[in-house]
C-alpha cells in the first residue's frame, strides 16, 4: 500500500546532510534538478492505495535503481553502501538514522512494478523536457547510431559462467588467506549444471562462515555477485540460452552475442530517443522510429547525421518527406560499384554499348528489376557467346557451357544520385564531422556505466538497464551544461 500524501521527514539529525553532502555533490544536484513525482504518478496503478502494509516509497525504489546505474554495483553492495553513505541517504530522501531496504526488494520492484510502463521513453522524455526548460537544447540536429551490449551470460554454457564467478570469489579469498584452499569443497567433475550450482552455494556458505574474510570489501564484492547469479539462476534456469539475445556483427570478422541500443542524440549530446532490440537488427531500419520519438519529446529536427548504415533508399525518401537533411554516406557499392578496375568493361558512348577486354561489343541491352520496387534497376548488356567461346581472354570472364554472357550496371535511383552529389559538398563534410560525438557517448555509456554487458537476461531487463543508464547520463550532461552557462 502507498499513501496519496507525502510524509514529512522529522529527525534531529537532518542538519548532518548540510555538512557532509556539499552543494556540488552530483546526487544533491540531481535531487534539486529533477522532480521525481512523475515516477509516483506512473506507478500508482501498480500499488493498492487502501489495503495492506505500507510499501517502500516507489520514488525511493526507483532512485536505488539510478544509484545502481551510476555506480555499477550489485544490489547487495548498493544497499550496504546506502547504510553509511550520507550522500546516498540524502538522495534517497531518508533520515540519517533510517533503516535501509533488503536487497531482494529491488529484484521484486524491477519484476513486479516496472512491467508495461514504457520506462525507456518516459525517462528520456523527462530529461529532454528538463533540457528544453533550461534552454540547453537549441540545435535542430540529431546524430544517430547503434551501440551493442553483450548478453550477461554471453555464449558460455551455464556451467562455465558459474565456474567463472566462483573462481573470482576463490581468487579474492586466496589473496588474504591461502589456507582456505583446504576448506573449500573439491571442484565438480560432472557436466551437470545443478552440481555446479550446489558447489557455488557451498562456496558462499564457507566464505560467509569466515566472518573476518567475508567482511573484506574486495571479497564481499565478488561474493555478492556470485550470490546474485545463484539467486537469478533459480528463477531462470538457463543463462546461455537468453531467450532474446542474438548474434550481431560489428564488422565482417567481428561479432557479438547480445543486444543493440539504437540512439538519437542532439548536437548538445543529450540523448533524445532510444530503441532497444536484439543484436541482429539492422541500424538503418530504426531511423524513422528514432526521429518520431525525438519529435515526441519536443525536439525540432532539420538535420540527421549518421554512418552509411542509414543511407538506405527508404531513409532517403523519408528525408524528403519529412524535409530534413540526411548526412549519411552512400554505401561504396552504390557510388563505386563492386568491381575492381581490372574487371570493368569500357563504355562506347557512340554505340551506347559496353565493350569487353577483348574488344567485342555487346549485341543488345535490356533493363531488369521493376522501377521503385525493392532494389535499384539494372541495365544488362548481352554479348555474343559464340565469340566468347573462342576468346583468348575467356578465362575468368566466360563460364564454359554458359548459355549467355552479360555485363550489368546498376542504375542509380533519383534519391541515390541526389545523395551522391550532396555527400561531395563542403556542407556535408562539415556536418559529418559531428558524428564523433555519438561515438564518445557510446563509450561513456559502456566504460562509465557498465553498458557493455547486460545486467540481467532478456530484452525487458536490457530495456530497464538502458532506461536508467541513459537517464543518468543525460542528467550528468545537463548538469555539466548548466555549469558551463554560469
Coordinates of C-alpha atoms in Angstrom, one line a residue:
X1 CA 0.0 0.0 0.0
X2 CA 1.2 3.5 -0.8
X3 CA -0.1 6.8 0.6
X4 CA -1.5 9.6 -1.5
X5 CA 0.2 12.1 0.7
X6 CA 3.9 12.7 1.2
X7 CA 5.1 12.2 4.8
X8 CA 7.2 15.0 6.4
X9 CA 10.6 13.8 7.4
X10 CA 11.3 14.8 11.0
X11 CA 14.7 14.0 12.5
X12 CA 17.1 15.8 14.8
X13 CA 19.9 14.7 12.6
X14 CA 18.8 16.2 9.2
X15 CA 21.4 19.0 9.6
X16 CA 24.1 16.4 9.0
X17 CA 23.3 16.5 5.3
X18 CA 24.2 20.2 5.1
X19 CA 27.6 19.4 6.5
X20 CA 28.6 16.1 4.7
X21 CA 26.8 16.5 1.3
X22 CA 28.2 19.6 -0.3
X23 CA 26.3 21.8 -2.8
X24 CA 28.4 20.5 -5.7
X25 CA 27.7 16.8 -4.9
X26 CA 26.2 15.2 -8.0
X27 CA 23.5 13.4 -6.2
X28 CA 22.4 16.6 -4.4
X29 CA 22.4 18.4 -7.8
X30 CA 20.2 15.7 -9.4
X31 CA 17.8 15.8 -6.5
X32 CA 17.5 19.6 -6.9
X33 CA 17.2 19.4 -10.7
X34 CA 14.5 16.7 -11.1
X35 CA 11.0 16.5 -9.6
X36 CA 10.7 12.7 -9.2
X37 CA 6.9 12.9 -8.5
X38 CA 6.4 11.7 -12.1
X39 CA 7.5 8.3 -11.1
X40 CA 4.8 8.1 -8.4
X41 CA 2.2 9.2 -10.9
X42 CA 3.3 6.4 -13.3
X43 CA 3.4 3.7 -10.6
X44 CA 0.3 4.4 -8.6
X45 CA -1.7 1.8 -10.5
X46 CA 0.9 -0.9 -9.6
X47 CA 0.1 -0.5 -5.8
X48 CA -3.0 -0.7 -3.6
X49 CA -3.9 2.7 -2.1
X50 CA -6.1 1.5 0.8
X51 CA -5.1 -2.0 1.8
X52 CA -2.0 -3.9 3.1
X53 CA 1.1 -2.7 4.9
X54 CA 2.9 0.4 3.8
X55 CA 5.3 -0.1 0.9
X56 CA 8.7 1.5 0.5
X57 CA 8.0 4.7 -1.4
X58 CA 8.2 4.0 -5.2
X59 CA 10.4 7.1 -5.8
X60 CA 12.9 5.7 -3.3
X61 CA 13.0 2.3 -5.0
X62 CA 13.4 4.0 -8.4
X63 CA 16.3 6.1 -7.0
X64 CA 18.0 2.9 -5.9
X65 CA 18.0 1.8 -9.5
X66 CA 19.5 5.1 -10.5
X67 CA 22.3 4.6 -8.0
X68 CA 22.9 1.2 -9.4
X69 CA 23.2 2.7 -12.9
X70 CA 25.6 5.4 -11.7
X71 CA 27.9 3.3 -9.6
X72 CA 27.6 -0.1 -11.4
X73 CA 27.4 -2.3 -8.2
X74 CA 25.4 -5.4 -7.2
X75 CA 22.1 -4.9 -5.4
X76 CA 23.5 -6.1 -2.1
X77 CA 26.6 -3.8 -2.3
X78 CA 24.3 -0.9 -3.2
X79 CA 22.1 -1.5 -0.2
X80 CA 25.1 -2.0 2.1
X81 CA 26.6 1.3 0.9
X82 CA 23.3 3.2 1.5
X83 CA 23.6 2.3 5.2
X84 CA 26.6 4.5 5.8
X85 CA 27.0 6.8 2.7
X86 CA 25.2 10.0 3.7
X87 CA 25.0 11.2 0.0
X88 CA 23.1 8.1 -0.8
X89 CA 20.7 8.6 2.1
X90 CA 20.2 12.2 1.1
X91 CA 19.4 11.2 -2.5
X92 CA 17.0 8.5 -1.3
X93 CA 15.1 11.1 0.9
X94 CA 15.9 9.1 4.1
X95 CA 16.7 10.5 7.5
X96 CA 20.3 9.7 8.6
X97 CA 19.1 7.1 11.2
X98 CA 16.5 5.4 8.9
X99 CA 16.9 1.7 8.1
X100 CA 17.6 0.6 4.5
X101 CA 15.6 -1.9 2.4
X102 CA 16.6 -5.5 1.9
X103 CA 18.3 -6.1 -1.4
X104 CA 15.7 -8.6 -2.5
X105 CA 13.1 -5.8 -2.6
X106 CA 15.0 -4.3 -5.6
X107 CA 14.5 -7.5 -7.6
X108 CA 10.8 -7.6 -6.8
X109 CA 10.4 -3.9 -7.7
X110 CA 12.0 -4.5 -11.1
X111 CA 10.0 -7.5 -11.9
X112 CA 6.6 -6.5 -10.5
X113 CA 6.3 -2.8 -10.6
X114 CA 8.1 -1.7 -13.8
X115 CA 6.5 -4.0 -16.3
X116 CA 4.5 -2.4 -19.1
X117 CA 5.2 1.2 -18.2
X118 CA 7.4 2.3 -21.1
X119 CA 10.2 3.3 -18.8
X120 CA 12.8 4.0 -21.5
X121 CA 10.7 6.6 -23.4
X122 CA 9.4 8.1 -20.1
X123 CA 12.8 8.7 -18.6
X124 CA 14.4 10.1 -21.9
X125 CA 11.3 12.3 -22.3
X126 CA 11.7 13.7 -18.8
X127 CA 15.4 14.6 -19.3
X128 CA 14.7 16.2 -22.7
X129 CA 11.9 18.2 -21.1
X130 CA 14.3 19.4 -18.4
X131 CA 16.9 20.3 -21.0
X132 CA 14.4 22.3 -23.1
X133 CA 13.1 24.1 -19.9
X134 CA 16.7 25.1 -19.1
X135 CA 17.3 26.3 -22.7
X136 CA 20.1 23.8 -23.1
X137 CA 19.0 22.3 -26.4
X138 CA 18.9 24.9 -29.2
X139 CA 20.2 22.9 -32.3
X140 CA 17.8 21.1 -34.7
X141 CA 20.4 18.4 -35.4
X142 CA 20.3 14.8 -34.2
X143 CA 23.1 12.3 -34.5
X144 CA 22.1 8.6 -34.8
X145 CA 24.0 5.4 -34.1
X146 CA 23.6 1.9 -32.6
X147 CA 25.7 0.5 -29.7
X148 CA 26.0 -3.1 -28.9
X149 CA 25.7 -4.7 -25.4
X150 CA 27.0 -8.3 -24.8
X151 CA 24.4 -10.6 -23.1
X152 CA 25.2 -11.1 -19.4
X153 CA 25.9 -14.8 -20.0
X154 CA 27.3 -14.4 -23.5
X155 CA 27.8 -17.7 -25.4
X156 CA 29.3 -19.5 -22.4
X157 CA 27.4 -22.5 -21.1
X158 CA 25.6 -22.1 -17.7
X159 CA 28.3 -24.2 -16.1
X160 CA 31.1 -22.1 -17.4
X161 CA 29.5 -18.9 -16.2
X162 CA 29.0 -20.3 -12.7
X163 CA 32.6 -21.6 -12.7
X164 CA 33.9 -18.2 -13.6
X165 CA 32.0 -16.4 -10.8
X166 CA 33.0 -18.9 -8.1
X167 CA 36.6 -18.7 -9.3
X168 CA 36.6 -15.0 -8.8
X169 CA 35.5 -15.5 -5.2
X170 CA 38.2 -18.0 -4.5
X171 CA 40.9 -15.8 -6.0
X172 CA 39.8 -12.9 -3.9
X173 CA 39.8 -15.0 -0.8
X174 CA 43.3 -16.5 -1.5
X175 CA 44.8 -13.0 -1.6
X176 CA 44.2 -12.8 2.1
X177 CA 44.2 -16.4 3.3
X178 CA 45.7 -19.2 1.2
X179 CA 44.8 -21.8 3.8
X180 CA 41.2 -21.5 2.6
X181 CA 42.2 -23.8 -0.2
X182 CA 42.0 -26.7 2.2
X183 CA 38.5 -25.7 3.4
X184 CA 36.8 -25.2 0.0
X185 CA 35.0 -28.3 -1.4
X186 CA 36.5 -30.2 -4.3
X187 CA 35.6 -28.8 -7.7
X188 CA 32.8 -30.6 -9.6
X189 CA 33.8 -33.1 -12.3
X190 CA 30.4 -33.7 -13.8
X191 CA 28.8 -31.7 -16.6
X192 CA 25.6 -31.2 -14.7
X193 CA 24.7 -27.6 -14.1
X194 CA 22.9 -28.4 -10.9
X195 CA 26.1 -29.9 -9.4
X196 CA 28.0 -26.6 -10.3
X197 CA 25.1 -24.7 -8.7
X198 CA 25.4 -26.7 -5.5
X199 CA 29.2 -26.1 -5.5
X200 CA 28.6 -22.4 -5.7
X201 CA 26.2 -22.5 -2.8
X202 CA 28.8 -24.3 -0.7
X203 CA 31.5 -21.7 -1.6
X204 CA 29.1 -18.9 -0.5
X205 CA 28.3 -20.7 2.8
X206 CA 32.0 -21.4 3.6
X207 CA 33.1 -17.8 2.9
X208 CA 30.2 -16.3 4.9
X209 CA 31.2 -18.6 7.8
X210 CA 34.6 -17.0 7.9
X211 CA 33.5 -13.6 9.2
X212 CA 36.9 -11.9 9.0
X213 CA 37.4 -12.9 5.4
X214 CA 33.8 -12.2 4.4
X215 CA 34.0 -8.6 5.8
X216 CA 36.9 -7.6 3.5
X217 CA 35.4 -5.3 0.7
X218 CA 37.3 -7.0 -2.1
X219 CA 35.9 -10.4 -1.1
X220 CA 32.4 -9.1 -0.3
X221 CA 32.1 -7.6 -3.8
X222 CA 32.9 -10.8 -5.6
X223 CA 30.8 -12.9 -3.1
X224 CA 27.7 -10.7 -3.6
X225 CA 28.0 -11.1 -7.4
X226 CA 28.1 -14.9 -7.1
X227 CA 25.1 -14.8 -4.7
X228 CA 23.1 -12.7 -7.1
X229 CA 23.9 -15.0 -10.0
X230 CA 22.9 -18.1 -8.0
X231 CA 19.7 -16.4 -6.9
X232 CA 18.9 -15.4 -10.5
X233 CA 19.7 -18.9 -11.7
X234 CA 17.0 -20.3 -9.6
X235 CA 14.4 -18.1 -11.3
X236 CA 15.6 -18.6 -14.8
X237 CA 17.4 -21.9 -15.2
X238 CA 19.3 -21.3 -18.5
X239 CA 21.7 -18.4 -18.7
X240 CA 23.4 -19.0 -22.0
X241 CA 20.0 -19.5 -23.7
X242 CA 18.9 -16.0 -23.1
X243 CA 15.6 -16.0 -25.0
X244 CA 16.2 -12.6 -26.6
X245 CA 19.9 -12.3 -27.1
X246 CA 21.1 -12.7 -30.7
X247 CA 24.4 -12.8 -32.6
X248 CA 25.1 -9.4 -34.3
X249 CA 28.0 -8.2 -36.4
X250 CA 30.2 -5.1 -35.7
X251 CA 32.2 -5.8 -38.9
X252 CA 32.9 -8.6 -41.4
X253 CA 35.1 -10.5 -39.0
X254 CA 33.8 -9.3 -35.6
X255 CA 30.6 -10.4 -33.9
X256 CA 28.9 -10.2 -30.5
X257 CA 26.1 -12.0 -28.7
X258 CA 23.5 -9.8 -27.1
X259 CA 21.5 -6.6 -27.8
X260 CA 21.6 -3.3 -29.7
X261 CA 20.5 0.1 -28.5
X262 CA 19.7 2.4 -31.3
X263 CA 20.3 6.0 -30.1
X264 CA 19.4 9.5 -31.3
X265 CA 21.3 12.4 -29.7
X266 CA 21.1 16.2 -30.0
X267 CA 24.2 18.2 -31.0
X268 CA 24.4 19.2 -27.3
X269 CA 25.0 15.5 -26.5
X270 CA 21.6 14.9 -24.9
X271 CA 20.1 11.5 -25.9
X272 CA 16.6 12.3 -27.3
X273 CA 15.4 8.8 -28.2
X274 CA 16.4 5.1 -27.9
X275 CA 15.2 1.7 -29.1
X276 CA 16.5 -1.5 -27.6
X277 CA 16.5 -4.5 -29.9
X278 CA 18.1 -7.9 -30.3
X279 CA 21.6 -8.0 -31.6
X280 CA 20.9 -8.9 -35.3
X281 CA 18.7 -6.0 -36.2
X282 CA 19.8 -3.5 -38.8
X283 CA 20.7 0.0 -37.7
X284 CA 19.1 1.8 -40.6
X285 CA 15.6 0.3 -40.1
X286 CA 15.1 2.2 -36.9
X287 CA 15.8 5.8 -38.2
X288 CA 12.1 6.6 -38.6
X289 CA 11.3 5.4 -35.1
X290 CA 14.1 7.4 -33.6
X291 CA 13.0 10.6 -35.4
X292 CA 9.4 10.1 -34.3
X293 CA 10.4 9.5 -30.7
X294 CA 12.7 12.6 -30.7
X295 CA 9.9 14.8 -32.1
X296 CA 7.5 13.5 -29.4
X297 CA 9.9 14.8 -26.7
X298 CA 9.7 18.2 -28.3
X299 CA 12.9 18.2 -30.4
X300 CA 12.8 20.0 -33.8
X301 CA 14.8 18.3 -36.5
X302 CA 16.2 19.7 -39.7
X303 CA 19.4 17.6 -39.9
X304 CA 20.1 13.9 -39.2
X305 CA 23.7 12.7 -39.1
X306 CA 24.6 9.0 -39.2
X307 CA 27.0 6.5 -40.8
X308 CA 26.5 4.6 -44.1
X309 CA 24.0 2.2 -42.4
X310 CA 21.4 5.0 -42.5
X311 CA 21.7 5.9 -46.2
X312 CA 19.3 3.2 -47.5
X313 CA 16.7 4.2 -50.0
X314 CA 13.8 4.2 -47.6
X315 CA 15.6 6.7 -45.3
X316 CA 16.5 9.0 -48.3
X317 CA 12.8 9.0 -49.2
X318 CA 11.9 9.7 -45.5
X319 CA 14.3 12.6 -45.5
X320 CA 12.4 14.1 -48.5
X321 CA 9.0 13.5 -47.0
X322 CA 9.9 14.9 -43.5
X323 CA 12.0 17.7 -45.0
X324 CA 15.3 17.1 -43.2
X325 CA 18.9 16.7 -44.4
X326 CA 20.3 13.2 -44.1
X327 CA 24.1 13.4 -43.6
X328 CA 24.9 9.8 -44.3
X329 CA 27.4 8.5 -46.9
X330 CA 26.1 6.1 -49.5
X331 CA 27.4 2.5 -49.5
X332 CA 30.5 2.4 -51.7
X333 CA 28.8 -0.4 -53.7
X334 CA 26.3 2.2 -54.9
X335 CA 28.8 5.0 -55.7
X336 CA 31.7 2.9 -56.9
X337 CA 30.3 -0.5 -57.8
X338 CA 31.6 -3.8 -56.7
X339 CA 34.0 -4.4 -59.5
X340 CA 37.8 -3.8 -59.5
X341 CA 39.3 -1.7 -62.3
X342 CA 40.6 -4.9 -63.9
X343 CA 37.1 -6.3 -64.2
X344 CA 35.4 -3.2 -65.6
X345 CA 34.4 -3.0 -69.3
X346 CA 34.7 0.2 -71.4
X347 CA 31.5 2.1 -72.4
X348 CA 31.3 3.2 -76.0
X349 CA 29.2 6.3 -75.9
X350 CA 28.7 6.5 -79.7
X351 CA 27.2 3.0 -79.9
X352 CA 25.7 3.2 -76.4
X353 CA 27.1 -0.3 -75.6
X354 CA 29.9 -1.8 -73.4
X355 CA 33.0 -3.3 -75.0
X356 CA 34.8 -6.2 -73.3
X357 CA 38.5 -6.5 -72.7
X358 CA 38.9 -8.4 -76.0
X359 CA 37.2 -5.6 -77.9
X360 CA 33.9 -7.4 -78.5
X361 CA 30.8 -5.1 -78.3
X362 CA 27.6 -6.1 -76.6
X363 CA 24.9 -7.1 -79.2
X364 CA 21.8 -6.0 -77.2
X365 CA 20.8 -4.4 -73.9
X366 CA 17.8 -4.7 -71.5
X367 CA 16.6 -3.1 -68.2
X368 CA 15.9 -5.6 -65.4
X369 CA 14.1 -5.2 -62.0
X370 CA 10.9 -3.2 -61.6
X371 CA 11.1 0.5 -61.0
X372 CA 10.7 1.7 -57.4
X373 CA 10.2 -1.9 -56.2
X374 CA 13.0 -3.3 -54.0
X375 CA 16.5 -2.9 -55.4
X376 CA 17.6 -0.4 -58.0
X377 CA 17.0 -1.3 -61.6
X378 CA 20.0 -2.7 -63.6
X379 CA 20.9 -2.2 -67.3
X380 CA 22.1 -5.5 -68.6
X381 CA 24.3 -5.9 -71.7
X382 CA 24.3 -9.2 -73.6
X383 CA 27.4 -10.5 -75.6
X384 CA 27.7 -13.0 -78.4
X385 CA 28.6 -16.2 -76.7
X386 CA 30.0 -17.8 -79.9
X387 CA 32.8 -15.2 -79.8
X388 CA 33.2 -15.7 -76.0
X389 CA 33.7 -19.5 -76.5
X390 CA 36.8 -18.9 -78.6
X391 CA 38.0 -15.7 -77.0
X392 CA 41.7 -15.9 -75.8
X393 CA 40.7 -13.9 -72.7
X394 CA 37.7 -16.0 -71.7
X395 CA 39.3 -17.4 -68.6
X396 CA 37.7 -15.8 -65.6
X397 CA 35.2 -13.9 -67.9
X398 CA 33.2 -16.6 -69.6
X399 CA 32.0 -19.7 -67.8
X400 CA 32.2 -22.9 -70.0
X401 CA 28.8 -24.1 -71.3
X402 CA 27.1 -20.9 -70.2
X403 CA 24.1 -20.0 -72.3
X404 CA 24.7 -16.3 -72.1
X405 CA 27.3 -13.7 -71.2
X406 CA 26.1 -10.5 -69.6
X407 CA 27.5 -7.3 -68.0
X408 CA 25.2 -5.4 -65.7
X409 CA 25.3 -1.9 -64.4
X410 CA 23.2 -0.6 -61.6
X411 CA 21.0 2.4 -62.5
X412 CA 21.1 4.8 -59.5
X413 CA 17.7 5.9 -58.3
X414 CA 17.0 9.6 -58.2
X415 CA 17.4 9.5 -54.4
X416 CA 20.9 7.9 -54.6
X417 CA 22.0 10.3 -57.4
X418 CA 21.0 13.3 -55.4
X419 CA 22.6 12.0 -52.2
X420 CA 25.9 11.3 -54.1
X421 CA 26.0 14.9 -55.2
X422 CA 25.2 16.1 -51.7
X423 CA 27.9 13.9 -50.0
X424 CA 30.6 15.6 -52.1
X425 CA 29.7 19.1 -50.9
X426 CA 31.6 21.0 -48.3
X427 CA 28.4 21.4 -46.2
X428 CA 28.0 17.6 -46.0
X429 CA 31.7 17.2 -44.9
X430 CA 31.4 19.9 -42.3
X431 CA 28.2 18.4 -40.8
X432 CA 29.6 14.9 -40.9
X433 CA 32.5 15.9 -38.6
X434 CA 30.0 16.0 -35.7
X435 CA 29.4 12.2 -35.8
X436 CA 32.3 11.6 -33.4
X437 CA 30.1 13.0 -30.6
X438 CA 27.8 9.9 -30.5
X439 CA 30.8 7.6 -30.6
X440 CA 32.1 9.3 -27.4
X441 CA 28.6 9.0 -25.9
X442 CA 28.6 5.2 -26.6
X443 CA 32.0 5.0 -24.9
X444 CA 30.7 6.9 -21.9
X445 CA 27.7 4.5 -21.6
X446 CA 29.9 1.4 -21.7
X447 CA 33.0 2.5 -19.8
X448 CA 31.4 4.7 -17.3
X449 CA 28.2 2.9 -16.5
X450 CA 28.7 -0.8 -17.4
X451 CA 26.6 -0.7 -20.6
X452 CA 29.0 -3.0 -22.3
X453 CA 27.4 -6.1 -20.6
X454 CA 23.7 -6.7 -19.8
X455 CA 23.0 -6.7 -16.1
X456 CA 20.2 -9.3 -16.5
X457 CA 18.7 -11.7 -19.0
X458 CA 16.1 -10.9 -21.6
X459 CA 15.0 -7.9 -23.6
X460 CA 12.9 -6.4 -20.8
X461 CA 16.0 -6.4 -18.5
X462 CA 18.0 -4.7 -21.2
X463 CA 15.4 -2.0 -21.7
X464 CA 15.4 -1.4 -17.9
X465 CA 19.2 -1.1 -17.9
X466 CA 19.0 1.2 -20.9
X467 CA 16.4 3.4 -19.4
X468 CA 18.2 4.1 -16.1
X469 CA 21.6 4.4 -17.7
X470 CA 20.5 6.9 -20.3
X471 CA 18.5 8.8 -17.7
X472 CA 21.7 9.2 -15.5
X473 CA 24.0 10.0 -18.5
X474 CA 21.5 12.7 -19.7
X475 CA 21.2 14.2 -16.2
X476 CA 25.0 14.4 -15.8
X477 CA 25.3 16.1 -19.2
X478 CA 22.6 18.6 -18.2
X479 CA 24.4 19.4 -15.0
X480 CA 27.7 19.9 -17.0
X481 CA 26.0 22.3 -19.5
X482 CA 24.3 24.3 -16.7
X483 CA 27.7 24.7 -15.0
X484 CA 29.1 26.0 -18.3
X485 CA 26.3 28.5 -18.6
X486 CA 27.1 30.0 -15.2

